[in-house]
Amino acid sequence: PIGSVEVSISCSSSGVMRASCSSEGDQLLYSWTLNGDPLMDGNSSIDLNEGTDGNICCSVKNHVSHVQKTIRVKPCP
């Protein structure tokens, strides 16, 4: 089974936002949506466009279970 999923957002000095998804489990597959629209799949972290705003959701699944976590994203300062 998959452990709890945590999503974090970091901003670089150049204004690039990166969303990272962390979880525990075997053979995890990650997928992302922003406001319900699919983003690039396959990685535990993705770069977001500057000024991204809305709800970002990380879905984690494997052959045993499926967990997702949604957080609110605000543009970098």
GROMACS .gro file of N, CA and C in nm:
model
  231
    1PRO      N    1   0.082  -0.122   0.000
    1PRO     CA    2   0.000   0.000   0.000
    1PRO      C    3   0.085   0.127   0.000
    2ILE      N    4   0.025   0.235  -0.044
    2ILE     CA    5   0.094   0.363  -0.053
    2ILE      C    6   0.075   0.439   0.078
    3GLY      N    7   0.184   0.499   0.125
    3GLY     CA    8   0.176   0.581   0.244
    3GLY      C    9   0.111   0.715   0.214
    4SER      N   10   0.112   0.804   0.310
    4SER     CA   11   0.050   0.934   0.289
    4SER      C   12   0.125   1.012   0.182
    5VAL      N   13   0.052   1.092   0.107
    5VAL     CA   14   0.108   1.170  -0.002
    5VAL      C   15   0.121   1.315   0.044
    6GLU      N   16   0.237   1.374   0.018
    6GLU     CA   17   0.258   1.515   0.049
    6GLU      C   18   0.297   1.588  -0.078
    7VAL      N   19   0.239   1.706  -0.097
    7VAL     CA   20   0.271   1.790  -0.212
    7VAL      C   21   0.330   1.920  -0.161
    8SER      N   22   0.441   1.962  -0.219
    8SER     CA   23   0.502   2.089  -0.179
    8SER      C   24   0.536   2.169  -0.304
    9ILE      N   25   0.535   2.300  -0.287
    9ILE     CA   26   0.567   2.392  -0.396
    9ILE      C   27   0.689   2.473  -0.357
   10SER      N   28   0.785   2.482  -0.447
   10SER     CA   29   0.901   2.567  -0.420
   10SER      C   30   0.918   2.664  -0.536
   11CYS      N   31   0.970   2.782  -0.503
   11CYS     CA   32   0.993   2.886  -0.603
   11CYS      C   33   1.143   2.913  -0.611
   12SER      N   34   1.194   2.913  -0.732
   12SER     CA   35   1.336   2.945  -0.748
   12SER      C   36   1.352   3.096  -0.763
   13SER      N   37   1.477   3.141  -0.754
   13SER     CA   38   1.503   3.285  -0.764
   13SER      C   39   1.467   3.338  -0.902
   14SER      N   40   1.462   3.251  -1.002
   14SER     CA   41   1.427   3.296  -1.138
   14SER      C   42   1.277   3.295  -1.161
   15GLY      N   43   1.200   3.257  -1.057
   15GLY     CA   44   1.055   3.261  -1.069
   15GLY      C   45   0.992   3.131  -1.114
   16VAL      N   46   1.073   3.028  -1.134
   16VAL     CA   47   1.018   2.898  -1.175
   16VAL      C   48   0.960   2.828  -1.053
   17MET      N   49   0.839   2.776  -1.069
   17MET     CA   50   0.775   2.700  -0.961
   17MET      C   51   0.794   2.552  -0.987
   18ARG      N   52   0.821   2.480  -0.881
   18ARG     CA   53   0.832   2.335  -0.893
   18ARG      C   54   0.741   2.270  -0.791
   19ALA      N   55   0.661   2.178  -0.838
   19ALA     CA   56   0.575   2.101  -0.749
   19ALA      C   57   0.638   1.964  -0.728
   20SER      N   58   0.646   1.923  -0.602
   20SER     CA   59   0.704   1.793  -0.569
   20SER      C   60   0.603   1.711  -0.491
   21CYS      N   61   0.600   1.583  -0.524
   21CYS     CA   62   0.507   1.491  -0.460
   21CYS      C   63   0.589   1.380  -0.396
   22SER      N   64   0.566   1.357  -0.269
   22SER     CA   65   0.642   1.251  -0.202
   22SER      C   66   0.546   1.150  -0.141
   23SER      N   67   0.585   1.025  -0.148
   23SER     CA   68   0.504   0.918  -0.093
   23SER      C   69   0.592   0.797  -0.068
   24GLU      N   70   0.537   0.700   0.001
   24GLU     CA   71   0.610   0.578   0.029
   24GLU      C   72   0.536   0.460  -0.032
   25GLY      N   73   0.612   0.371  -0.092
   25GLY     CA   74   0.552   0.253  -0.154
   25GLY      C   75   0.641   0.201  -0.264
   26ASP      N   76   0.599   0.092  -0.325
   26ASP     CA   77   0.677   0.028  -0.430
   26ASP      C   78   0.617   0.057  -0.567
   27GLN      N   79   0.705   0.077  -0.666
   27GLN     CA   80   0.665   0.093  -0.806
   27GLN      C   81   0.554   0.197  -0.820
   28LEU      N   82   0.584   0.317  -0.773
   28LEU     CA   83   0.483   0.423  -0.775
   28LEU      C   84   0.476   0.490  -0.911
   29LEU      N   85   0.355   0.519  -0.955
   29LEU     CA   86   0.332   0.596  -1.076
   29LEU      C   87   0.267   0.727  -1.035
   30TYR      N   88   0.323   0.838  -1.083
   30TYR     CA   89   0.273   0.970  -1.047
   30TYR      C   90   0.201   1.031  -1.166
   31SER      N   91   0.092   1.102  -1.137
   31SER     CA   92   0.029   1.184  -1.240
   31SER      C   93  -0.021   1.312  -1.174
   32TRP      N   94  -0.031   1.415  -1.256
   32TRP     CA   95  -0.061   1.549  -1.206
   32TRP      C   96  -0.176   1.611  -1.282
   33THR      N   97  -0.259   1.688  -1.212
   33THR     CA   98  -0.357   1.771  -1.278
   33THR      C   99  -0.354   1.911  -1.217
   34LEU      N  100  -0.387   2.009  -1.298
   34LEU     CA  101  -0.400   2.148  -1.252
   34LEU      C  102  -0.541   2.193  -1.288
   35ASN      N  103  -0.620   2.224  -1.187
   35ASN     CA  104  -0.761   2.262  -1.207
   35ASN      C  105  -0.833   2.158  -1.293
   36GLY      N  106  -0.798   2.031  -1.272
   36GLY     CA  107  -0.865   1.922  -1.343
   36GLY      C  108  -0.806   1.887  -1.478
   37ASP      N  109  -0.712   1.967  -1.528
   37ASP     CA  110  -0.650   1.938  -1.658
   37ASP      C  111  -0.521   1.861  -1.637
   38PRO      N  112  -0.501   1.754  -1.713
   38PRO     CA  113  -0.380   1.673  -1.694
   38PRO      C  114  -0.253   1.750  -1.727
   39LEU      N  115  -0.151   1.728  -1.646
   39LEU     CA  116  -0.018   1.781  -1.672
   39LEU      C  117   0.073   1.664  -1.709
   40MET      N  118   0.199   1.691  -1.730
   40MET     CA  119   0.294   1.587  -1.765
   40MET      C  120   0.296   1.478  -1.657
   41ASP      N  121   0.294   1.354  -1.701
   41ASP     CA  122   0.291   1.242  -1.609
   41ASP      C  123   0.430   1.184  -1.586
   42GLY      N  124   0.438   1.099  -1.486
   42GLY     CA  125   0.552   1.012  -1.474
   42GLY      C  126   0.657   1.050  -1.373
   43ASN      N  127   0.660   1.176  -1.329
   43ASN     CA  128   0.765   1.217  -1.237
   43ASN      C  129   0.707   1.261  -1.104
   44SER      N  130   0.788   1.250  -1.000
   44SER     CA  131   0.742   1.292  -0.868
   44SER      C  132   0.752   1.442  -0.851
   45SER      N  133   0.818   1.512  -0.945
   45SER     CA  134   0.819   1.658  -0.940
   45SER      C  135   0.807   1.713  -1.082
   46ILE      N  136   0.740   1.828  -1.092
   46ILE     CA  137   0.723   1.891  -1.223
   46ILE      C  138   0.746   2.041  -1.208
   47ASP      N  139   0.790   2.103  -1.318
   47ASP     CA  140   0.804   2.248  -1.321
   47ASP      C  141   0.673   2.307  -1.371
   48LEU      N  142   0.633   2.417  -1.308
   48LEU     CA  143   0.510   2.485  -1.344
   48LEU      C  144   0.543   2.620  -1.408
   49ASN      N  145   0.453   2.668  -1.491
   49ASN     CA  146   0.473   2.799  -1.552
   49ASN      C  147   0.465   2.907  -1.446
   50GLU      N  148   0.542   3.010  -1.467
   50GLU     CA  149   0.537   3.126  -1.379
   50GLU      C  150   0.394   3.181  -1.377
   51GLY      N  151   0.344   3.210  -1.259
   51GLY     CA  152   0.208   3.263  -1.249
   51GLY      C  153   0.101   3.156  -1.243
   52THR      N  154   0.139   3.029  -1.234
   52THR     CA  155   0.040   2.922  -1.221
   52THR      C  156  -0.045   2.947  -1.097
   53ASP      N  157  -0.176   2.931  -1.114
   53ASP     CA  158  -0.269   2.958  -1.005
   53ASP      C  159  -0.381   2.856  -1.010
   54GLY      N  160  -0.417   2.801  -0.896
   54GLY     CA  161  -0.528   2.707  -0.893
   54GLY      C  162  -0.500   2.590  -0.801
   55ASN      N  163  -0.567   2.480  -0.828
   55ASN     CA  164  -0.552   2.360  -0.747
   55ASN      C  165  -0.471   2.256  -0.824
   56ILE      N  166  -0.360   2.215  -0.764
   56ILE     CA  167  -0.279   2.111  -0.827
   56ILE      C  168  -0.295   1.983  -0.748
   57CYS      N  169  -0.310   1.874  -0.821
   57CYS     CA  170  -0.336   1.745  -0.759
   57CYS      C  171  -0.230   1.644  -0.804
   58CYS      N  172  -0.169   1.578  -0.708
   58CYS     CA  173  -0.078   1.469  -0.737
   58CYS      C  174  -0.149   1.338  -0.707
   59SER      N  175  -0.157   1.251  -0.807
   59SER     CA  176  -0.212   1.117  -0.787
   59SER      C  177  -0.099   1.016  -0.790
   60VAL      N  178  -0.098   0.928  -0.691
   60VAL     CA  179   0.005   0.824  -0.682
   60VAL      C  180  -0.065   0.690  -0.683
   61LYS      N  181  -0.019   0.602  -0.771
   61LYS     CA  182  -0.081   0.470  -0.773
   61LYS      C  183   0.023   0.363  -0.797
   62ASN      N  184  -0.009   0.244  -0.751
   62ASN     CA  185   0.068   0.125  -0.785
   62ASN      C  186  -0.029   0.009  -0.796
   63HIS      N  187   0.024  -0.112  -0.797
   63HIS     CA  188  -0.063  -0.228  -0.819
   63HIS      C  189  -0.152  -0.257  -0.698
   64VAL      N  190  -0.127  -0.189  -0.587
   64VAL     CA  191  -0.203  -0.216  -0.465
   64VAL      C  192  -0.308  -0.109  -0.437
   65SER      N  193  -0.270   0.017  -0.450
   65SER     CA  194  -0.361   0.123  -0.408
   65SER      C  195  -0.340   0.251  -0.487
   66HIS      N  196  -0.421   0.350  -0.454
   66HIS     CA  197  -0.422   0.477  -0.527
   66HIS      C  198  -0.455   0.587  -0.427
   67VAL      N  199  -0.370   0.689  -0.420
   67VAL     CA  200  -0.389   0.798  -0.326
   67VAL      C  201  -0.367   0.929  -0.401
   68GLN      N  202  -0.444   1.032  -0.366
   68GLN     CA  203  -0.416   1.162  -0.427
   68GLN      C  204  -0.427   1.272  -0.324
   69LYS      N  205  -0.357   1.380  -0.356
   69LYS     CA  206  -0.354   1.496  -0.266
   69LYS      C  207  -0.361   1.621  -0.351
   70THR      N  208  -0.447   1.713  -0.311
   70THR     CA  209  -0.465   1.839  -0.383
   70THR      C  210  -0.427   1.955  -0.292
   71ILE      N  211  -0.352   2.049  -0.346
   71ILE     CA  212  -0.323   2.170  -0.271
   71ILE      C  213  -0.348   2.291  -0.359
   72ARG      N  214  -0.365   2.404  -0.295
   72ARG     CA  215  -0.386   2.530  -0.366
   72ARG      C  216  -0.251   2.590  -0.400
   73VAL      N  217  -0.236   2.631  -0.526
   73VAL     CA  218  -0.111   2.692  -0.573
   73VAL      C  219  -0.135   2.841  -0.592
   74LYS      N  220  -0.041   2.919  -0.541
   74LYS     CA  221  -0.045   3.064  -0.566
   74LYS      C  222   0.083   3.102  -0.640
   75PRO      N  223   0.075   3.205  -0.724
   75PRO     CA  224   0.196   3.245  -0.799
   75PRO      C  225   0.309   3.282  -0.705
   76CYS      N  226   0.431   3.262  -0.752
   76CYS     CA  227   0.548   3.300  -0.672
   76CYS      C  228   0.551   3.451  -0.653
   77PRO      N  229   0.601   3.494  -0.539
   77PRO     CA  230   0.608   3.639  -0.512
   77PRO      C  231   0.704   3.710  -0.608
   0.00000   0.00000   0.00000
